[in-house]
JSON list of C-alpha atoms in Angstrom, two decimals:
[
{"chain": "G", "resi": 29, "resn": "MET", "atom": "CA", "xyz": [14.29, 8.99, 9.49]},
{"chain": "G", "resi": 30, "resn": "THR", "atom": "CA", "xyz": [10.27, 9.23, 9.10]},
{"chain": "G", "resi": 31, "resn": "ARG", "atom": "CA", "xyz": [10.44, 12.67, 7.52]},
{"chain": "G", "resi": 32, "resn": "ILE", "atom": "CA", "xyz": [12.73, 10.47, 4.64]},
{"chain": "G", "resi": 33, "resn": "ALA", "atom": "CA", "xyz": [11.31, 8.20, 4.71]},
{"chain": "G", "resi": 34, "resn": "ALA", "atom": "CA", "xyz": [7.70, 10.11, 3.35]},
{"chain": "G", "resi": 35, "resn": "GLY", "atom": "CA", "xyz": [10.04, 12.17, 0.91]},
{"chain": "G", "resi": 36, "resn": "LEU", "atom": "CA", "xyz": [11.38, 9.21, -0.47]},
{"chain": "G", "resi": 37, "resn": "GLU", "atom": "CA", "xyz": [7.85, 7.18, -0.35]},
{"chain": "G", "resi": 38, "resn": "GLN", "atom": "CA", "xyz": [6.50, 10.85, -2.78]},
{"chain": "G", "resi": 39, "resn": "ALA", "atom": "CA", "xyz": [9.53, 10.63, -5.01]},
{"chain": "G", "resi": 40, "resn": "PHE", "atom": "CA", "xyz": [9.09, 7.09, -5.80]},
{"chain": "G", "resi": 41, "resn": "ALA", "atom": "CA", "xyz": [4.91, 7.03, -6.02]},
{"chain": "G", "resi": 42, "resn": "ALA", "atom": "CA", "xyz": [5.23, 10.61, -8.80]},
{"chain": "G", "resi": 43, "resn": "ARG", "atom": "CA", "xyz": [8.49, 8.87, -10.40]},
{"chain": "G", "resi": 44, "resn": "GLY", "atom": "CA", "xyz": [8.69, 5.02, -10.31]},
{"chain": "G", "resi": 45, "resn": "PHE", "atom": "CA", "xyz": [12.44, 3.04, -8.56]},
{"chain": "G", "resi": 46, "resn": "ALA", "atom": "CA", "xyz": [14.46, 3.82, -11.71]},
{"chain": "G", "resi": 47, "resn": "GLU", "atom": "CA", "xyz": [14.28, 7.76, -12.85]},
{"chain": "G", "resi": 48, "resn": "PRO", "atom": "CA", "xyz": [15.01, 9.54, -9.43]},
{"chain": "G", "resi": 49, "resn": "SER", "atom": "CA", "xyz": [18.38, 9.86, -9.32]},
{"chain": "G", "resi": 50, "resn": "VAL", "atom": "CA", "xyz": [20.59, 10.28, -5.92]},
{"chain": "G", "resi": 51, "resn": "GLU", "atom": "CA", "xyz": [20.25, 13.76, -6.05]},
{"chain": "G", "resi": 52, "resn": "ASP", "atom": "CA", "xyz": [16.41, 13.55, -6.98]},
{"chain": "G", "resi": 53, "resn": "LEU", "atom": "CA", "xyz": [15.49, 11.20, -4.09]},
{"chain": "G", "resi": 54, "resn": "ARG", "atom": "CA", "xyz": [18.17, 13.44, -2.00]},
{"chain": "G", "resi": 55, "resn": "ASP", "atom": "CA", "xyz": [16.03, 16.97, -2.93]},
{"chain": "G", "resi": 56, "resn": "ALA", "atom": "CA", "xyz": [12.80, 14.96, -2.32]},
{"chain": "G", "resi": 57, "resn": "ALA", "atom": "CA", "xyz": [13.90, 13.83, 1.23]},
{"chain": "G", "resi": 58, "resn": "GLY", "atom": "CA", "xyz": [14.89, 17.20, 2.42]},
{"chain": "G", "resi": 59, "resn": "VAL", "atom": "CA", "xyz": [18.26, 16.28, 3.68]},
{"chain": "G", "resi": 60, "resn": "SER", "atom": "CA", "xyz": [22.25, 16.36, 2.19]},
{"chain": "G", "resi": 61, "resn": "LEU", "atom": "CA", "xyz": [22.96, 13.73, 0.51]},
{"chain": "G", "resi": 62, "resn": "ARG", "atom": "CA", "xyz": [25.43, 12.46, 3.58]},
{"chain": "G", "resi": 63, "resn": "THR", "atom": "CA", "xyz": [22.43, 13.02, 5.84]},
{"chain": "G", "resi": 64, "resn": "LEU", "atom": "CA", "xyz": [20.50, 10.74, 3.71]},
{"chain": "G", "resi": 65, "resn": "TYR", "atom": "CA", "xyz": [23.14, 7.54, 3.13]},
{"chain": "G", "resi": 66, "resn": "LYS", "atom": "CA", "xyz": [23.32, 8.01, 7.15]},
{"chain": "G", "resi": 67, "resn": "TYR", "atom": "CA", "xyz": [19.85, 6.72, 7.75]},
{"chain": "G", "resi": 68, "resn": "VAL", "atom": "CA", "xyz": [19.56, 4.75, 4.71]},
{"chain": "G", "resi": 69, "resn": "PRO", "atom": "CA", "xyz": [23.01, 3.79, 3.38]},
{"chain": "G", "resi": 70, "resn": "SER", "atom": "CA", "xyz": [21.86, 2.30, -0.63]},
{"chain": "G", "resi": 71, "resn": "ARG", "atom": "CA", "xyz": [18.70, 2.57, -3.37]},
{"chain": "G", "resi": 72, "resn": "ALA", "atom": "CA", "xyz": [17.65, -0.51, -2.05]},
{"chain": "G", "resi": 73, "resn": "ASP", "atom": "CA", "xyz": [17.23, 0.62, 1.63]},
{"chain": "G", "resi": 74, "resn": "MET", "atom": "CA", "xyz": [16.03, 3.87, 0.36]},
{"chain": "G", "resi": 75, "resn": "VAL", "atom": "CA", "xyz": [13.30, 1.41, -1.70]},
{"chain": "G", "resi": 76, "resn": "LEU", "atom": "CA", "xyz": [12.28, -0.57, 1.60]},
{"chain": "G", "resi": 77, "resn": "ALA", "atom": "CA", "xyz": [12.53, 2.32, 3.74]},
{"chain": "G", "resi": 78, "resn": "ALA", "atom": "CA", "xyz": [9.84, 3.94, 1.65]},
{"chain": "G", "resi": 79, "resn": "LEU", "atom": "CA", "xyz": [7.73, 0.62, 1.54]},
{"chain": "G", "resi": 80, "resn": "GLU", "atom": "CA", "xyz": [7.78, 0.90, 5.33]},
{"chain": "G", "resi": 81, "resn": "HIS", "atom": "CA", "xyz": [6.33, 4.37, 5.40]},
{"chain": "G", "resi": 82, "resn": "ARG", "atom": "CA", "xyz": [3.87, 3.28, 2.60]},
{"chain": "G", "resi": 83, "resn": "HIS", "atom": "CA", "xyz": [3.03, 0.02, 4.47]},
{"chain": "G", "resi": 84, "resn": "THR", "atom": "CA", "xyz": [1.81, 2.57, 7.83]},
{"chain": "G", "resi": 85, "resn": "ARG", "atom": "CA", "xyz": [0.56, 4.94, 6.02]},
{"chain": "G", "resi": 86, "resn": "TYR", "atom": "CA", "xyz": [-1.92, 2.50, 4.38]},
{"chain": "G", "resi": 87, "resn": "LEU", "atom": "CA", "xyz": [-2.75, 0.31, 7.44]},
{"chain": "G", "resi": 88, "resn": "THR", "atom": "CA", "xyz": [-3.51, 4.04, 9.22]},
{"chain": "G", "resi": 89, "resn": "HIS", "atom": "CA", "xyz": [-5.98, 5.01, 6.17]},
{"chain": "G", "resi": 90, "resn": "LEU", "atom": "CA", "xyz": [-7.40, 1.72, 6.41]},
{"chain": "G", "resi": 91, "resn": "PHE", "atom": "CA", "xyz": [-8.15, 0.77, 9.85]},
{"chain": "G", "resi": 92, "resn": "ASP", "atom": "CA", "xyz": [-8.42, 3.72, 11.79]},
{"chain": "G", "resi": 93, "resn": "GLY", "atom": "CA", "xyz": [-11.52, 3.99, 13.73]},
{"chain": "G", "resi": 94, "resn": "LEU", "atom": "CA", "xyz": [-13.79, 1.53, 11.58]},
{"chain": "G", "resi": 95, "resn": "PRO", "atom": "CA", "xyz": [-16.95, 1.15, 12.94]},
{"chain": "G", "resi": 96, "resn": "ASP", "atom": "CA", "xyz": [-18.11, -1.55, 15.19]},
{"chain": "G", "resi": 97, "resn": "ALA", "atom": "CA", "xyz": [-20.86, -3.76, 12.63]},
{"chain": "G", "resi": 98, "resn": "PRO", "atom": "CA", "xyz": [-19.13, -5.83, 10.01]},
{"chain": "G", "resi": 99, "resn": "ALA", "atom": "CA", "xyz": [-21.25, -5.33, 6.81]},
{"chain": "G", "resi": 100, "resn": "ALA", "atom": "CA", "xyz": [-20.69, -1.58, 7.87]},
{"chain": "G", "resi": 101, "resn": "THR", "atom": "CA", "xyz": [-16.65, -2.40, 7.89]},
{"chain": "G", "resi": 102, "resn": "LEU", "atom": "CA", "xyz": [-16.49, -4.17, 4.63]},
{"chain": "G", "resi": 103, "resn": "ASP", "atom": "CA", "xyz": [-18.15, -1.18, 3.09]},
{"chain": "G", "resi": 104, "resn": "ALA", "atom": "CA", "xyz": [-15.80, 1.64, 5.08]},
{"chain": "G", "resi": 105, "resn": "LEU", "atom": "CA", "xyz": [-12.83, -1.20, 4.11]},
{"chain": "G", "resi": 106, "resn": "LEU", "atom": "CA", "xyz": [-13.61, -0.52, 0.04]},
{"chain": "G", "resi": 107, "resn": "ASP", "atom": "CA", "xyz": [-14.73, 2.55, -0.20]},
{"chain": "G", "resi": 108, "resn": "ARG", "atom": "CA", "xyz": [-11.10, 3.75, 1.85]},
{"chain": "G", "resi": 109, "resn": "VAL", "atom": "CA", "xyz": [-9.49, 1.46, -0.16]},
{"chain": "G", "resi": 110, "resn": "GLY", "atom": "CA", "xyz": [-11.24, 3.60, -3.47]},
{"chain": "G", "resi": 111, "resn": "ALA", "atom": "CA", "xyz": [-9.71, 7.04, -1.43]},
{"chain": "G", "resi": 112, "resn": "TRP", "atom": "CA", "xyz": [-6.44, 5.54, -1.43]},
{"chain": "G", "resi": 113, "resn": "MET", "atom": "CA", "xyz": [-6.82, 4.47, -5.12]},
{"chain": "G", "resi": 114, "resn": "ALA", "atom": "CA", "xyz": [-8.11, 8.14, -6.00]},
{"chain": "G", "resi": 115, "resn": "THR", "atom": "CA", "xyz": [-5.48, 10.48, -4.25]},
{"chain": "G", "resi": 116, "resn": "GLU", "atom": "CA", "xyz": [-2.69, 7.95, -3.59]},
{"chain": "G", "resi": 117, "resn": "THR", "atom": "CA", "xyz": [-1.77, 5.51, -6.54]},
{"chain": "G", "resi": 118, "resn": "SER", "atom": "CA", "xyz": [-1.77, 7.53, -10.04]},
{"chain": "G", "resi": 119, "resn": "HIS", "atom": "CA", "xyz": [0.46, 4.56, -11.22]},
{"chain": "G", "resi": 120, "resn": "GLY", "atom": "CA", "xyz": [-1.13, 2.02, -9.48]},
{"chain": "G", "resi": 121, "resn": "CYS", "atom": "CA", "xyz": [0.07, -0.35, -6.11]},
{"chain": "G", "resi": 122, "resn": "LEU", "atom": "CA", "xyz": [3.86, 1.09, -5.12]},
{"chain": "G", "resi": 123, "resn": "PHE", "atom": "CA", "xyz": [4.56, -2.61, -3.56]},
{"chain": "G", "resi": 124, "resn": "HIS", "atom": "CA", "xyz": [3.79, -4.18, -6.93]},
{"chain": "G", "resi": 125, "resn": "SER", "atom": "CA", "xyz": [5.72, -1.92, -8.45]},
{"chain": "G", "resi": 126, "resn": "ALA", "atom": "CA", "xyz": [8.97, -2.05, -6.75]},
{"chain": "G", "resi": 127, "resn": "VAL", "atom": "CA", "xyz": [8.85, -6.23, -7.37]},
{"chain": "G", "resi": 128, "resn": "ALA", "atom": "CA", "xyz": [7.98, -5.48, -10.83]},
{"chain": "G", "resi": 129, "resn": "ALA", "atom": "CA", "xyz": [11.19, -3.33, -10.60]},
{"chain": "G", "resi": 130, "resn": "GLU", "atom": "CA", "xyz": [13.16, -5.45, -9.15]},
{"chain": "G", "resi": 131, "resn": "PRO", "atom": "CA", "xyz": [11.57, -9.12, -9.61]},
{"chain": "G", "resi": 132, "resn": "GLY", "atom": "CA", "xyz": [14.83, -10.81, -8.56]},
{"chain": "G", "resi": 133, "resn": "SER", "atom": "CA", "xyz": [14.89, -9.65, -5.05]},
{"chain": "G", "resi": 134, "resn": "ALA", "atom": "CA", "xyz": [13.72, -11.56, -2.23]},
{"chain": "G", "resi": 135, "resn": "ARG", "atom": "CA", "xyz": [13.91, -8.38, -0.05]},
{"chain": "G", "resi": 136, "resn": "LEU", "atom": "CA", "xyz": [10.93, -6.84, -2.19]},
{"chain": "G", "resi": 137, "resn": "ARG", "atom": "CA", "xyz": [8.88, -9.88, -2.47]},
{"chain": "G", "resi": 138, "resn": "GLU", "atom": "CA", "xyz": [9.49, -10.80, 0.86]},
{"chain": "G", "resi": 139, "resn": "VAL", "atom": "CA", "xyz": [7.53, -7.00, 2.16]},
{"chain": "G", "resi": 140, "resn": "LEU", "atom": "CA", "xyz": [4.82, -7.53, -0.46]},
{"chain": "G", "resi": 141, "resn": "GLY", "atom": "CA", "xyz": [4.25, -10.65, 0.52]},
{"chain": "G", "resi": 142, "resn": "ARG", "atom": "CA", "xyz": [4.25, -9.21, 4.30]},
{"chain": "G", "resi": 143, "resn": "HIS", "atom": "CA", "xyz": [2.23, -6.09, 3.21]},
{"chain": "G", "resi": 144, "resn": "LYS", "atom": "CA", "xyz": [-0.64, -8.33, 1.26]},
{"chain": "G", "resi": 145, "resn": "ALA", "atom": "CA", "xyz": [-0.74, -10.86, 4.68]},
{"chain": "G", "resi": 146, "resn": "GLU", "atom": "CA", "xyz": [-1.27, -8.25, 7.19]},
{"chain": "G", "resi": 147, "resn": "VAL", "atom": "CA", "xyz": [-3.59, -6.04, 5.38]},
{"chain": "G", "resi": 148, "resn": "ALA", "atom": "CA", "xyz": [-6.11, -9.29, 4.83]},
{"chain": "G", "resi": 149, "resn": "ARG", "atom": "CA", "xyz": [-5.28, -10.61, 8.44]},
{"chain": "G", "resi": 150, "resn": "ARG", "atom": "CA", "xyz": [-6.18, -7.09, 9.70]},
{"chain": "G", "resi": 151, "resn": "ALA", "atom": "CA", "xyz": [-9.63, -7.06, 6.92]},
{"chain": "G", "resi": 152, "resn": "ALA", "atom": "CA", "xyz": [-10.87, -10.18, 8.03]},
{"chain": "G", "resi": 153, "resn": "ALA", "atom": "CA", "xyz": [-10.25, -9.80, 11.82]},
{"chain": "G", "resi": 154, "resn": "ALA", "atom": "CA", "xyz": [-12.26, -6.37, 11.35]},
{"chain": "G", "resi": 155, "resn": "THR", "atom": "CA", "xyz": [-15.31, -7.75, 9.29]},
{"chain": "G", "resi": 156, "resn": "GLY", "atom": "CA", "xyz": [-15.66, -11.03, 11.91]},
{"chain": "G", "resi": 157, "resn": "LEU", "atom": "CA", "xyz": [-14.15, -13.20, 8.22]},
{"chain": "G", "resi": 158, "resn": "GLU", "atom": "CA", "xyz": [-11.38, -14.74, 9.91]},
{"chain": "G", "resi": 159, "resn": "GLY", "atom": "CA", "xyz": [-9.83, -17.19, 7.50]},
{"chain": "G", "resi": 160, "resn": "HIS", "atom": "CA", "xyz": [-11.27, -15.81, 4.55]},
{"chain": "G", "resi": 161, "resn": "GLU", "atom": "CA", "xyz": [-8.42, -14.38, 3.94]},
{"chain": "G", "resi": 162, "resn": "ILE", "atom": "CA", "xyz": [-7.56, -15.02, 0.78]},
{"chain": "G", "resi": 163, "resn": "GLU", "atom": "CA", "xyz": [-11.28, -14.35, -0.60]},
{"chain": "G", "resi": 164, "resn": "LEU", "atom": "CA", "xyz": [-10.66, -10.25, 1.30]},
{"chain": "G", "resi": 165, "resn": "SER", "atom": "CA", "xyz": [-7.33, -10.05, -0.22]},
{"chain": "G", "resi": 166, "resn": "VAL", "atom": "CA", "xyz": [-8.65, -11.20, -4.14]},
{"chain": "G", "resi": 167, "resn": "ILE", "atom": "CA", "xyz": [-11.69, -8.54, -3.52]},
{"chain": "G", "resi": 168, "resn": "MET", "atom": "CA", "xyz": [-9.40, -5.75, -2.71]},
{"chain": "G", "resi": 169, "resn": "GLU", "atom": "CA", "xyz": [-6.22, -6.32, -5.13]},
{"chain": "G", "resi": 170, "resn": "GLY", "atom": "CA", "xyz": [-9.39, -6.91, -7.37]},
{"chain": "G", "resi": 171, "resn": "LEU", "atom": "CA", "xyz": [-10.85, -3.84, -6.56]},
{"chain": "G", "resi": 172, "resn": "THR", "atom": "CA", "xyz": [-7.07, -1.73, -6.89]},
{"chain": "G", "resi": 173, "resn": "GLN", "atom": "CA", "xyz": [-7.05, -3.14, -9.58]},
{"chain": "G", "resi": 174, "resn": "ALA", "atom": "CA", "xyz": [-10.24, -2.29, -11.03]},
{"chain": "G", "resi": 175, "resn": "TRP", "atom": "CA", "xyz": [-10.48, 0.77, -9.85]},
{"chain": "G", "resi": 176, "resn": "SER", "atom": "CA", "xyz": [-9.04, 3.09, -12.77]},
{"chain": "G", "resi": 177, "resn": "LEU", "atom": "CA", "xyz": [-11.09, 2.23, -15.08]},
{"chain": "G", "resi": 178, "resn": "HIS", "atom": "CA", "xyz": [-13.88, 1.67, -12.96]},
{"chain": "G", "resi": 179, "resn": "ARG", "atom": "CA", "xyz": [-13.85, 3.61, -10.23]},
{"chain": "G", "resi": 180, "resn": "ASP", "atom": "CA", "xyz": [-17.30, 3.69, -8.13]},
{"chain": "G", "resi": 181, "resn": "ALA", "atom": "CA", "xyz": [-18.21, 0.88, -10.44]},
{"chain": "G", "resi": 182, "resn": "ALA", "atom": "CA", "xyz": [-15.44, -1.21, -9.02]},
{"chain": "G", "resi": 183, "resn": "ILE", "atom": "CA", "xyz": [-16.41, -0.37, -5.01]},
{"chain": "G", "resi": 184, "resn": "ALA", "atom": "CA", "xyz": [-20.26, -1.50, -5.86]},
{"chain": "G", "resi": 185, "resn": "SER", "atom": "CA", "xyz": [-18.51, -4.35, -6.99]},
{"chain": "G", "resi": 186, "resn": "ALA", "atom": "CA", "xyz": [-16.37, -5.30, -4.33]},
{"chain": "G", "resi": 187, "resn": "LYS", "atom": "CA", "xyz": [-18.97, -4.10, -1.98]},
{"chain": "G", "resi": 188, "resn": "ARG", "atom": "CA", "xyz": [-21.35, -6.52, -3.53]},
{"chain": "G", "resi": 189, "resn": "LEU", "atom": "CA", "xyz": [-18.27, -9.52, -3.34]},
{"chain": "G", "resi": 190, "resn": "GLY", "atom": "CA", "xyz": [-17.70, -8.77, 0.49]},
{"chain": "G", "resi": 191, "resn": "HIS", "atom": "CA", "xyz": [-21.52, -8.89, 1.31]},
{"chain": "G", "resi": 192, "resn": "GLY", "atom": "CA", "xyz": [-22.00, -12.23, -0.57]},
{"chain": "G", "resi": 193, "resn": "LEU", "atom": "CA", "xyz": [-18.55, -13.46, 1.30]},
{"chain": "G", "resi": 194, "resn": "LEU", "atom": "CA", "xyz": [-20.71, -12.21, 5.01]},
{"chain": "G", "resi": 195, "resn": "SER", "atom": "CA", "xyz": [-23.11, -13.77, 3.90]},
{"chain": "G", "resi": 196, "resn": "GLY", "atom": "CA", "xyz": [-21.84, -16.74, 3.32]},
{"chain": "G", "resi": 197, "resn": "GLU", "atom": "CA", "xyz": [-22.83, -17.04, -0.40]},
{"chain": "G", "resi": 198, "resn": "ALA", "atom": "CA", "xyz": [-19.19, -16.92, -1.43]},
{"chain": "G", "resi": 199, "resn": "ALA", "atom": "CA", "xyz": [-18.04, -20.27, 0.93]}
]
């Protein structure tokens, strides 16, 4: 299932949610059509499997092996968001793209909300900024939106905002 989800994630990330045919998705997953449908019986399930896989990879990328000091942790997190943007998200946030492709899907909105909430909760816990999850979410989401235009300058700006939050200036 992990291999299938990884292939589906890559296909949707590269080609969006509308373009890939079921045959394209089968090829990306590296399995037969029968096996694909055994594990993910509908296109909606394929999207959800891809997003769950992306969620796990993103959390690992952001939070594994962080430094202990809050300021260093914040810097590392924001650097890692920038690195993720550089290597993984040529078309923007896959979670937001999924919701945009099917705006009426309550399941996709729930997955988006759960993903963003967990990132913010874990970032707050890692930096000692519990109670500031929304502020951290705005900083991190703002970075993901500004990165394609401003790259390193967006990371530096996000760090300034985050350090202001750490020092209590943004309270």
